[in-house]
Amino acid sequence: MGARIELNTDVLVIGGGPAGTWAALRAARAGADVVLVDKGYCGTSGSTAPAGTGVWYIAPERDARARAKADREALGGHLADHHWMDRVLDQTFENMNLLGEEGRYPFPVDPDTGQQIRTGLQGPEYMRRMRSWIKAAGVRILDHSPALELLVDVDGQVRGAAGHQRQENRDYLVSAGAVVIASGGCAFLSGALGTNVDTGDGALMAAEAGAVFSGMEFSNAYGIAPLGSTITKTAYYGYATFFHADGRVVDGAGSAKGRSVIAQTLLSEPVYAQLDRADVETQRLMRLGQPNFFLHFDRRGINPFTDRFEVTLLAEGTVRGTGGIDVVDDTCATNVPGLFAAGDAATRERICGGFTGGGSHNAAWAMSSGSWAGTGAARFARRAGRVPAGELRGVGGAGLRPSGRATLDAPAVVAAAKQELVPYEKNFLRDGPRVQSALDELESLWTAVLFGLGSASGEGGIRSRQAAAITAVGRWMYHSTLARTESRGMSKRDDHPDLDPAQHHHILTGGLNEVWTRPAPLRSTALQAAS
């Protein structure tokens, strides 16, 4: 292994997706020196890069904005905050216009008006331009360099991170005035497209520094995908009819509760779909908007509009769910000094409540929260100043520094955790006793991880850390699920099927060896950033 490299900067951004690159751009524009570390190759890794996405881009017209905010309020259990929704709509409008004008993104043009249509993005082109943009702004990028632990000073303030550069086979340490975690959510290595880097690493690192989470019960998103495919573009299945193997229609599979019906059916038999409700023009627009959706079919000689094909559900966890690190003010600061959170790593309850915003809302949240976190981190770093690396200590534990002899195998830990987190009957079709049983298994697994999972080598440490993070996220998720004894948003409980007005609140969680939960009131007024 090569000698460790050490860097010093104002702002360290962990993650190179849309939230991370917008954070880096805005921090640089606020005058900060910025280093960005990405688990993969910034511009190509993560769930946005390989696919197209809609964007919650609404012109600043009162009625249009009001309709946009009202669209998902009931679905989200009325947990969203109009202050945050307004801010996201404003920031997204600004960012998309900046991307089109300064970033020169080639938005399609409306032939009738001649105006660019800025309601969607093609991930490969979007992220390619974001990488070029931040490099031009002077951001230093470390590719294939996953962060493994946060660094804190004597006061517990987050001051950087340590990790490993895979291609150079050497460790690195970056000391900083402030850190933005934009490392994405956790999809439990389910195989959904682009989520192989989304293993909850940022959540675990944040928790070790003392961060709090919100909405983790709303982390049971599942996307519809053709069997054998990784593409989870569930919106397209709004044009589908679903069938049993014998040709009968699966009743209710096309309704608002359709995925639950599909999951229930999949427990005992296969389910087939056909996009038979899309007319010719819709078919053309679908192929234009999401070309990679059709690769699976074209390679197999399937016409999804006329042929039936078998489907499955892939877990998307906190990538499509809304739970994540809690943010405590308008800069997306966390409760830990020096630590900011953005994108899927942060809670999206502020704009989505307890129901997934899908690609559109999540894309808007990523670029907005990234912008605020980057700017906030730059301001914080100016006040805090830099600190020598020798004055910092790492706070990483599980998967890095076992309390006993390292005998556990990381892939085996991942397999055991997935057995409790991925099956529909445990995480999607929720019931208190089933969730409790799965949580008990995860608690036992966590105890074993603390004692016997860790590796001194770089690649081994990365895999051990991922295994520990997936297990940790599952524990926060299930503790929060059991604390919400009702059905609200996407957390539906078979044993508590009704909405309980007395539980119209957020659920916070945190802790490592001992997980805690507590209710928190809705934030109905603006949270002002610290001066």
Coordinates of C-alpha atoms in Angstrom, one line a residue:
M1 CA 0.0 0.0 0.0
G2 CA 1.3 3.5 -0.9
A3 CA 2.0 6.2 1.6
R4 CA -1.0 8.2 2.9
I5 CA -1.6 11.5 1.4
E6 CA -2.8 14.5 3.4
L7 CA -4.8 17.5 2.1
N8 CA -6.1 20.6 3.8
T9 CA -9.1 22.6 2.6
D10 CA -11.9 24.9 3.6
V11 CA -14.8 22.6 2.6
L12 CA -14.8 18.9 2.1
V13 CA -17.7 17.4 0.1
I14 CA -18.3 13.7 0.5
G15 CA -20.2 12.4 -2.6
G16 CA -20.0 13.4 -6.3
G17 CA -23.7 13.1 -7.4
P18 CA -25.9 16.1 -8.0
A19 CA -26.1 17.2 -4.4
G20 CA -22.3 16.9 -3.9
T21 CA -21.4 18.7 -7.1
W22 CA -23.9 21.6 -6.5
A23 CA -22.5 21.8 -2.9
A24 CA -19.0 22.0 -4.3
L25 CA -19.9 24.6 -6.9
R26 CA -21.7 26.9 -4.5
A27 CA -19.0 26.5 -1.8
A28 CA -16.3 27.5 -4.4
R29 CA -18.4 30.5 -5.5
A30 CA -18.7 31.5 -1.9
G31 CA -14.9 31.8 -1.9
A32 CA -13.9 28.5 -0.3
D33 CA -11.2 26.1 -1.3
V34 CA -13.0 22.8 -2.0
V35 CA -12.1 19.1 -2.1
L36 CA -14.7 16.6 -3.3
V37 CA -14.2 12.9 -2.7
D38 CA -16.3 10.3 -4.6
K39 CA -16.8 6.6 -3.9
G40 CA -16.9 6.1 -7.7
Y41 CA -16.0 8.5 -10.6
C42 CA -17.6 11.8 -10.1
G43 CA -20.0 12.4 -13.0
T44 CA -20.8 8.7 -13.6
S45 CA -21.5 7.1 -10.3
G46 CA -24.8 7.1 -8.3
S47 CA -28.4 6.8 -9.2
T48 CA -28.8 10.0 -11.2
A49 CA -25.8 9.5 -13.6
P50 CA -27.1 6.5 -15.6
A51 CA -30.7 7.6 -16.1
G52 CA -33.1 10.4 -17.0
T53 CA -35.1 12.2 -14.3
G54 CA -37.9 14.7 -14.0
V55 CA -37.2 17.9 -12.0
W56 CA -39.7 19.7 -9.7
Y57 CA -39.3 22.9 -11.9
I58 CA -42.3 25.2 -11.6
A59 CA -42.4 28.7 -12.9
P60 CA -42.9 31.3 -10.1
E61 CA -46.6 31.7 -10.6
R62 CA -48.8 31.6 -7.5
D63 CA -51.4 29.1 -8.6
A64 CA -48.9 26.7 -10.3
R65 CA -46.8 26.7 -7.2
A66 CA -49.8 26.1 -4.9
R67 CA -50.8 23.1 -7.0
A68 CA -47.3 21.8 -7.0
K69 CA -47.1 21.9 -3.2
A70 CA -50.6 20.4 -2.7
D71 CA -49.8 17.5 -5.1
R72 CA -48.3 15.1 -2.5
E73 CA -49.3 16.6 0.8
A74 CA -51.9 14.0 1.6
L75 CA -49.8 11.1 0.3
G76 CA -46.9 12.3 2.5
G77 CA -49.2 12.3 5.6
H78 CA -49.1 16.1 5.8
L79 CA -45.6 16.1 7.2
A80 CA -44.1 18.5 4.6
D81 CA -43.3 22.1 5.3
H82 CA -44.4 24.9 3.0
H83 CA -41.4 27.1 4.0
W84 CA -39.1 24.4 2.7
M85 CA -41.2 23.6 -0.3
D86 CA -41.1 27.3 -1.3
R87 CA -37.4 27.5 -0.9
V88 CA -36.8 24.3 -3.0
L89 CA -39.1 25.6 -5.8
D90 CA -37.2 28.9 -5.8
Q91 CA -33.8 27.4 -5.7
T92 CA -34.5 24.7 -8.3
F93 CA -35.9 27.3 -10.7
E94 CA -32.7 29.3 -10.2
N95 CA -30.4 26.4 -10.6
M96 CA -32.1 24.9 -13.6
N97 CA -31.9 28.3 -15.4
L98 CA -28.2 28.6 -14.4
L99 CA -27.6 25.1 -15.7
G100 CA -29.2 26.0 -19.0
E101 CA -27.5 29.4 -19.4
E102 CA -24.1 29.2 -17.8
G103 CA -23.8 25.4 -17.8
R104 CA -25.1 25.3 -21.4
Y105 CA -27.2 22.2 -20.8
P106 CA -29.0 21.3 -24.0
F107 CA -32.6 21.3 -22.9
P108 CA -35.1 20.3 -25.5
V109 CA -37.0 23.2 -27.1
D110 CA -40.8 23.5 -27.4
P111 CA -41.5 23.8 -31.1
D112 CA -44.6 25.9 -30.4
T113 CA -43.0 28.5 -28.1
G114 CA -39.3 28.2 -28.9
Q115 CA -38.6 28.1 -25.2
Q116 CA -36.4 25.5 -23.6
I117 CA -38.3 22.8 -21.6
R118 CA -36.5 22.6 -18.3
T119 CA -38.6 20.0 -16.4
G120 CA -36.2 17.1 -16.9
L121 CA -32.6 16.1 -17.2
Q122 CA -30.7 13.3 -18.8
G123 CA -28.4 12.0 -16.1
P124 CA -25.2 11.2 -18.2
E125 CA -25.2 14.7 -19.8
Y126 CA -26.2 16.5 -16.6
M127 CA -23.5 14.9 -14.4
R128 CA -20.8 15.2 -17.2
R129 CA -21.5 19.0 -17.2
M130 CA -21.5 19.2 -13.4
R131 CA -18.1 17.6 -13.2
S132 CA -16.7 20.0 -15.8
W133 CA -18.3 22.9 -14.1
I134 CA -16.8 22.2 -10.6
K135 CA -13.4 21.5 -12.1
A136 CA -13.5 24.9 -13.8
A137 CA -14.4 26.4 -10.5
G138 CA -11.2 25.0 -9.0
V139 CA -12.6 22.1 -7.0
R140 CA -10.1 19.3 -6.4
I141 CA -11.7 15.9 -7.1
L142 CA -10.6 12.6 -5.7
D143 CA -12.2 9.8 -7.7
H144 CA -12.6 6.2 -6.5
S145 CA -11.8 7.5 -3.1
P146 CA -14.6 6.5 -0.6
A147 CA -14.5 8.3 2.8
L148 CA -14.5 5.8 5.7
E149 CA -14.7 8.0 8.7
L150 CA -15.2 11.6 9.8
L151 CA -12.5 13.5 11.7
V152 CA -13.2 15.7 14.7
D153 CA -11.2 18.2 16.8
V154 CA -10.9 18.3 20.6
D155 CA -14.3 20.0 20.8
G156 CA -16.1 17.3 18.7
Q157 CA -16.5 19.7 15.7
V158 CA -16.3 17.8 12.4
R159 CA -13.1 18.8 10.6
G160 CA -12.6 16.4 7.8
A161 CA -12.5 12.8 6.8
A162 CA -10.2 9.9 6.1
G163 CA -10.6 7.3 3.4
H164 CA -8.9 5.1 0.8
Q165 CA -8.0 5.7 -2.8
R166 CA -8.8 2.5 -4.6
Q167 CA -6.8 3.0 -7.8
E168 CA -3.7 4.3 -6.0
N169 CA -4.1 1.8 -3.2
R170 CA -3.3 4.4 -0.6
D171 CA -5.1 6.0 2.3
Y172 CA -5.9 9.7 2.5
L173 CA -6.8 12.3 5.1
V174 CA -8.5 15.6 4.3
S175 CA -8.7 18.2 7.1
A176 CA -11.3 20.9 6.6
G177 CA -13.1 23.8 8.1
A178 CA -16.5 22.1 7.4
V179 CA -17.8 18.9 5.8
V180 CA -20.8 18.3 3.6
I181 CA -22.2 14.7 3.5
A182 CA -23.8 14.2 0.1
S183 CA -23.0 10.5 -0.2
G184 CA -26.5 9.4 -1.2
G185 CA -29.0 7.1 0.6
C186 CA -28.9 3.3 1.2
A187 CA -30.5 0.8 -1.2
F188 CA -29.1 -2.3 0.6
L189 CA -27.2 -3.4 -2.5
S190 CA -30.5 -4.6 -4.0
G191 CA -29.2 -4.2 -7.6
A192 CA -31.3 -1.2 -8.5
L193 CA -29.5 0.9 -11.2
G194 CA -26.8 3.2 -10.0
T195 CA -27.3 2.3 -6.3
N196 CA -24.2 0.1 -5.8
V197 CA -22.5 3.1 -4.2
D198 CA -25.5 3.9 -2.0
T199 CA -24.8 1.8 1.1
G200 CA -25.4 4.2 3.9
D201 CA -21.8 5.1 4.5
G202 CA -22.5 8.7 5.1
A203 CA -25.2 8.0 7.5
L204 CA -23.0 5.8 9.6
M205 CA -20.2 8.3 9.6
A206 CA -22.6 11.1 10.6
A207 CA -24.1 9.0 13.4
E208 CA -20.6 8.3 14.8
A209 CA -20.1 12.1 15.1
G210 CA -23.5 12.4 16.9
A211 CA -25.9 13.3 14.1
V212 CA -29.6 12.7 14.4
F213 CA -31.9 11.2 11.7
S214 CA -35.5 12.0 10.8
G215 CA -38.2 10.0 8.9
M216 CA -36.3 6.8 8.8
E217 CA -39.5 4.8 8.9
F218 CA -40.2 6.2 5.4
S219 CA -37.3 4.2 3.9
N220 CA -39.2 1.3 2.4
A221 CA -39.3 2.4 -1.2
Y222 CA -39.5 -0.4 -3.8
G223 CA -39.4 0.1 -7.6
I224 CA -41.0 -2.0 -10.3
A225 CA -38.5 -3.5 -12.7
P226 CA -38.5 -6.2 -15.4
L227 CA -37.2 -9.5 -13.9
G228 CA -33.5 -9.6 -14.5
S229 CA -33.2 -5.8 -15.1
T230 CA -31.9 -3.1 -12.9
I231 CA -34.1 -0.3 -14.2
T232 CA -36.7 1.0 -11.8
K233 CA -38.6 3.6 -13.7
T234 CA -41.9 3.0 -11.8
A235 CA -43.7 6.0 -13.4
Y236 CA -43.9 4.2 -16.7
Y237 CA -45.9 1.5 -15.1
G238 CA -48.7 3.9 -14.8
Y239 CA -49.4 2.8 -18.4
A240 CA -49.3 -0.9 -17.5
T241 CA -51.8 -3.6 -16.9
F242 CA -50.6 -6.4 -14.6
F243 CA -51.4 -10.1 -15.0
H244 CA -51.3 -13.4 -13.2
A245 CA -49.4 -16.2 -15.1
D246 CA -52.8 -17.5 -16.3
G247 CA -53.7 -14.2 -18.0
R248 CA -56.1 -12.9 -15.3
V249 CA -55.6 -9.2 -14.4
V250 CA -54.1 -8.6 -11.0
D251 CA -56.9 -6.6 -9.3
G252 CA -55.7 -3.3 -7.8
A253 CA -52.2 -3.5 -9.2
G254 CA -52.7 -0.3 -11.2
S255 CA -54.2 1.7 -8.3
A256 CA -52.5 4.1 -5.9
K257 CA -51.7 1.0 -3.7
G258 CA -50.5 -1.0 -6.7
R259 CA -47.1 -1.8 -5.6
S260 CA -48.4 -3.3 -2.3
V261 CA -50.8 -5.5 -4.4
I262 CA -47.9 -6.6 -6.6
A263 CA -45.7 -7.3 -3.6
Q264 CA -48.4 -9.4 -2.0
T265 CA -49.0 -11.4 -5.2
L266 CA -45.2 -11.9 -5.7
L267 CA -45.1 -13.7 -2.4
S268 CA -46.8 -16.7 -4.0
E269 CA -46.6 -16.4 -7.8
P270 CA -45.0 -14.4 -10.6
V271 CA -46.5 -11.2 -11.9
Y272 CA -46.5 -10.0 -15.5
A273 CA -46.9 -6.5 -17.0
Q274 CA -47.7 -4.9 -20.4
L275 CA -47.5 -1.2 -21.1
D276 CA -50.7 -1.5 -23.1
R277 CA -52.3 1.8 -22.0
A278 CA -49.7 4.0 -23.8
D279 CA -50.8 5.4 -27.1
V280 CA -48.4 5.8 -30.1
E281 CA -47.4 9.4 -29.1
T282 CA -46.9 8.4 -25.5
Q283 CA -44.7 5.5 -26.6
R284 CA -42.6 7.8 -28.6
L285 CA -42.2 10.2 -25.7
M286 CA -41.3 7.4 -23.3
R287 CA -38.5 6.2 -25.6
L288 CA -37.2 9.7 -26.0
G289 CA -37.4 10.5 -22.2
Q290 CA -35.9 7.2 -20.8
P291 CA -34.0 5.4 -23.6
N292 CA -32.2 3.1 -21.1
F293 CA -35.6 1.8 -19.9
F294 CA -36.0 0.0 -23.2
L295 CA -32.5 -1.6 -23.5
H296 CA -33.5 -4.6 -21.5
F297 CA -36.5 -5.2 -23.8
D298 CA -34.7 -4.5 -27.1
R299 CA -31.9 -6.8 -26.3
R300 CA -34.4 -9.6 -25.6
G301 CA -36.7 -9.0 -28.6
I302 CA -39.6 -7.9 -26.3
N303 CA -42.0 -5.1 -27.3
P304 CA -43.3 -4.0 -23.8
F305 CA -46.3 -2.2 -25.4
T306 CA -47.6 -5.4 -27.0
D307 CA -45.9 -8.3 -25.1
R308 CA -46.2 -9.3 -21.5
F309 CA -43.0 -9.5 -19.4
E310 CA -42.3 -10.7 -15.9
V311 CA -41.7 -8.0 -13.2
T312 CA -40.2 -7.8 -9.8
L313 CA -39.7 -5.2 -7.1
L314 CA -36.2 -3.8 -6.1
A315 CA -35.6 -2.2 -2.8
E316 CA -34.6 1.4 -3.1
G317 CA -34.5 2.2 0.6
T318 CA -33.5 5.8 1.5
V319 CA -32.6 6.5 -2.1
R320 CA -36.3 6.8 -3.1
G321 CA -37.6 7.0 0.5
T322 CA -37.5 10.3 2.4
G323 CA -35.6 9.5 5.6
G324 CA -32.1 10.7 6.3
I325 CA -29.9 12.9 8.4
D326 CA -31.9 15.7 10.1
V327 CA -31.2 19.3 9.1
V328 CA -31.6 22.0 11.7
D329 CA -31.6 25.2 9.8
D330 CA -31.9 26.7 6.3
T331 CA -28.2 26.0 5.5
C332 CA -28.8 22.2 5.9
A333 CA -26.5 22.1 8.9
T334 CA -26.9 19.1 11.1
N335 CA -27.0 19.1 14.9
V336 CA -23.2 18.4 14.8
P337 CA -21.0 21.6 14.4
G338 CA -19.2 21.6 11.1
L339 CA -21.3 18.9 9.5
F340 CA -23.9 19.6 6.7
A341 CA -26.1 17.2 4.8
A342 CA -27.6 17.3 1.3
G343 CA -29.4 15.2 -1.2
D344 CA -30.5 11.6 -0.4
A345 CA -28.2 11.5 2.6
A346 CA -30.5 14.1 4.3
T347 CA -34.2 13.8 5.2
R348 CA -36.5 14.9 2.4
E349 CA -39.5 15.1 4.7
R350 CA -39.4 18.9 4.5
I351 CA -40.7 18.8 0.9
C352 CA -42.2 15.2 0.5
G353 CA -43.4 14.3 4.0
G354 CA -43.6 10.6 4.4
F355 CA -44.0 9.6 0.8
T356 CA -41.4 9.3 -1.9
G357 CA -41.0 12.3 -4.1
G358 CA -39.7 10.1 -6.9
G359 CA -37.1 11.4 -9.2
S360 CA -38.7 14.8 -9.7
H361 CA -38.7 16.0 -6.1
N362 CA -35.5 14.2 -5.2
A363 CA -33.7 15.9 -8.1
A364 CA -34.9 19.3 -7.0
W365 CA -34.0 18.6 -3.4
A366 CA -30.5 17.4 -4.4
M367 CA -29.6 20.6 -6.3
S368 CA -31.3 22.9 -3.7
S369 CA -30.0 21.3 -0.5
G370 CA -26.6 20.9 -2.1
S371 CA -26.5 24.6 -2.9
W372 CA -27.5 25.6 0.6
A373 CA -25.1 23.1 2.3
G374 CA -22.2 24.2 0.1
T375 CA -22.8 27.9 0.8
G376 CA -23.4 27.3 4.5
A377 CA -20.3 25.1 4.8
A378 CA -18.2 27.8 3.2
R379 CA -19.4 30.4 5.6
F380 CA -18.9 28.1 8.6
A381 CA -15.4 27.3 7.4
R382 CA -14.5 31.0 7.2
R383 CA -15.4 31.4 10.8
A384 CA -13.9 28.2 12.1
G385 CA -10.6 28.3 10.2
R386 CA -8.4 25.4 9.4
V387 CA -6.8 23.0 11.8
P388 CA -3.6 20.8 11.5
A389 CA -4.3 17.2 10.8
G390 CA -2.3 16.2 13.9
E391 CA -5.0 17.7 16.1
L392 CA -7.8 15.6 14.6
R393 CA -9.0 12.1 15.5
G394 CA -11.1 9.6 13.6
V395 CA -14.5 8.6 15.1
G396 CA -15.1 5.5 12.9
G397 CA -16.0 2.3 14.7
A398 CA -18.0 -0.6 13.3
G399 CA -16.3 -2.2 10.4
L400 CA -13.0 -0.3 11.0
R401 CA -12.0 -1.0 14.6
P402 CA -13.5 -4.2 16.0
S403 CA -13.5 -4.7 19.7
G404 CA -12.4 -8.3 19.2
R405 CA -10.6 -10.4 16.7
A406 CA -11.7 -9.7 13.1
T407 CA -13.2 -13.0 12.0
L408 CA -16.4 -11.9 10.3
D409 CA -16.7 -11.9 6.5
A410 CA -18.1 -8.6 5.1
P411 CA -20.1 -10.3 2.2
A412 CA -21.7 -12.7 4.8
V413 CA -22.7 -9.7 6.9
V414 CA -24.3 -8.0 3.9
A415 CA -26.2 -11.2 3.0
A416 CA -27.5 -11.5 6.6
A417 CA -28.6 -7.9 6.7
K418 CA -30.3 -8.1 3.3
Q419 CA -32.2 -11.1 4.5
E420 CA -33.9 -8.8 7.0
L421 CA -34.2 -5.7 4.9
V422 CA -35.1 -6.6 1.3
P423 CA -37.9 -9.2 1.5
Y424 CA -41.3 -7.6 0.8
E425 CA -43.0 -9.3 3.8
K426 CA -40.6 -7.7 6.2
N427 CA -39.9 -4.2 5.0
F428 CA -42.7 -3.3 2.5
L429 CA -45.8 -5.2 3.8
R430 CA -45.1 -4.2 7.4
D431 CA -46.5 -5.8 10.5
G432 CA -45.2 -5.1 14.0
P433 CA -44.2 -8.7 14.9
R434 CA -42.5 -9.3 11.6
V435 CA -40.6 -6.0 11.9
Q436 CA -39.6 -6.7 15.4
S437 CA -38.3 -10.1 14.5
A438 CA -36.2 -8.6 11.6
L439 CA -34.9 -5.9 14.0
D440 CA -33.9 -8.5 16.6
E441 CA -31.8 -10.2 13.9
L442 CA -30.2 -7.0 12.9
E443 CA -29.4 -6.1 16.6
S444 CA -27.7 -9.5 17.0
L445 CA -25.8 -8.9 13.7
W446 CA -24.7 -5.4 14.9
T447 CA -23.3 -6.9 18.1
A448 CA -21.3 -9.4 16.0
V449 CA -20.2 -6.6 13.7
L450 CA -18.9 -4.5 16.6
F451 CA -16.8 -7.4 17.9
G452 CA -15.6 -9.1 14.8
L453 CA -15.9 -7.1 11.5
G454 CA -12.9 -5.1 10.3
S455 CA -10.0 -5.1 8.0
A456 CA -6.6 -3.4 8.0
S457 CA -6.4 -3.4 4.2
G458 CA -7.9 -0.6 2.1
E459 CA -10.4 -2.6 -0.1
G460 CA -11.3 -4.9 2.8
G461 CA -12.0 -1.9 5.0
I462 CA -14.3 -0.4 2.3
R463 CA -16.3 -3.6 2.2
S464 CA -16.4 -4.0 5.9
R465 CA -17.6 -0.4 6.3
Q466 CA -20.4 -0.9 3.8
A467 CA -21.6 -4.0 5.6
A468 CA -21.7 -2.1 8.9
A469 CA -23.5 0.9 7.4
I470 CA -26.2 -1.2 5.8
T471 CA -26.8 -2.9 9.1
A472 CA -26.9 0.4 11.0
V473 CA -29.4 2.0 8.6
G474 CA -31.7 -1.0 8.9
R475 CA -31.7 -0.6 12.7
W476 CA -32.6 3.1 12.6
M477 CA -35.3 2.3 10.0
Y478 CA -37.0 -0.5 12.0
H479 CA -36.8 1.3 15.3
S480 CA -38.5 4.3 13.7
T481 CA -41.1 2.0 12.1
L482 CA -42.0 0.4 15.4
A483 CA -42.2 3.9 17.0
R484 CA -44.9 5.0 14.5
T485 CA -47.9 2.8 15.4
E486 CA -50.1 3.9 12.5
S487 CA -50.1 4.0 8.7
R488 CA -48.8 7.3 7.4
G489 CA -47.1 8.1 4.1
M490 CA -45.2 5.1 2.8
S491 CA -44.9 3.3 6.1
K492 CA -48.0 1.1 6.1
R493 CA -48.6 -1.2 9.1
D494 CA -50.9 -4.2 8.7
D495 CA -51.4 -4.1 12.5
H496 CA -52.1 -0.4 12.6
P497 CA -53.8 0.3 9.3
D498 CA -55.3 3.7 10.1
L499 CA -53.9 7.2 10.3
D500 CA -53.6 8.4 13.9
P501 CA -54.0 12.2 14.3
A502 CA -52.1 12.0 17.6
Q503 CA -49.0 10.9 15.7
H504 CA -48.9 13.9 13.3
H505 CA -45.2 14.5 14.1
H506 CA -41.8 13.5 12.9
I507 CA -39.8 10.7 14.5
L508 CA -36.2 11.3 15.2
T509 CA -33.7 8.5 15.8
G510 CA -30.0 8.0 16.4
G511 CA -27.4 6.2 18.4
L512 CA -25.1 3.4 17.6
N513 CA -24.9 0.6 20.2
E514 CA -28.2 1.7 21.7
V515 CA -30.7 3.1 19.2
W516 CA -33.2 5.7 20.5
T517 CA -36.3 7.3 19.0
R518 CA -38.4 10.2 20.0
P519 CA -41.3 12.3 18.4
A520 CA -40.6 15.8 17.3
P521 CA -43.2 18.5 16.4
L522 CA -43.7 19.7 12.9
R523 CA -41.6 22.6 11.8
S524 CA -44.3 24.9 10.6
T525 CA -42.3 28.1 10.7
A526 CA -39.0 29.1 9.0
L527 CA -35.8 27.8 10.6
Q528 CA -33.3 30.6 10.4
A529 CA -29.6 29.9 9.9
A530 CA -27.3 30.8 12.7
S531 CA -25.7 34.2 12.2

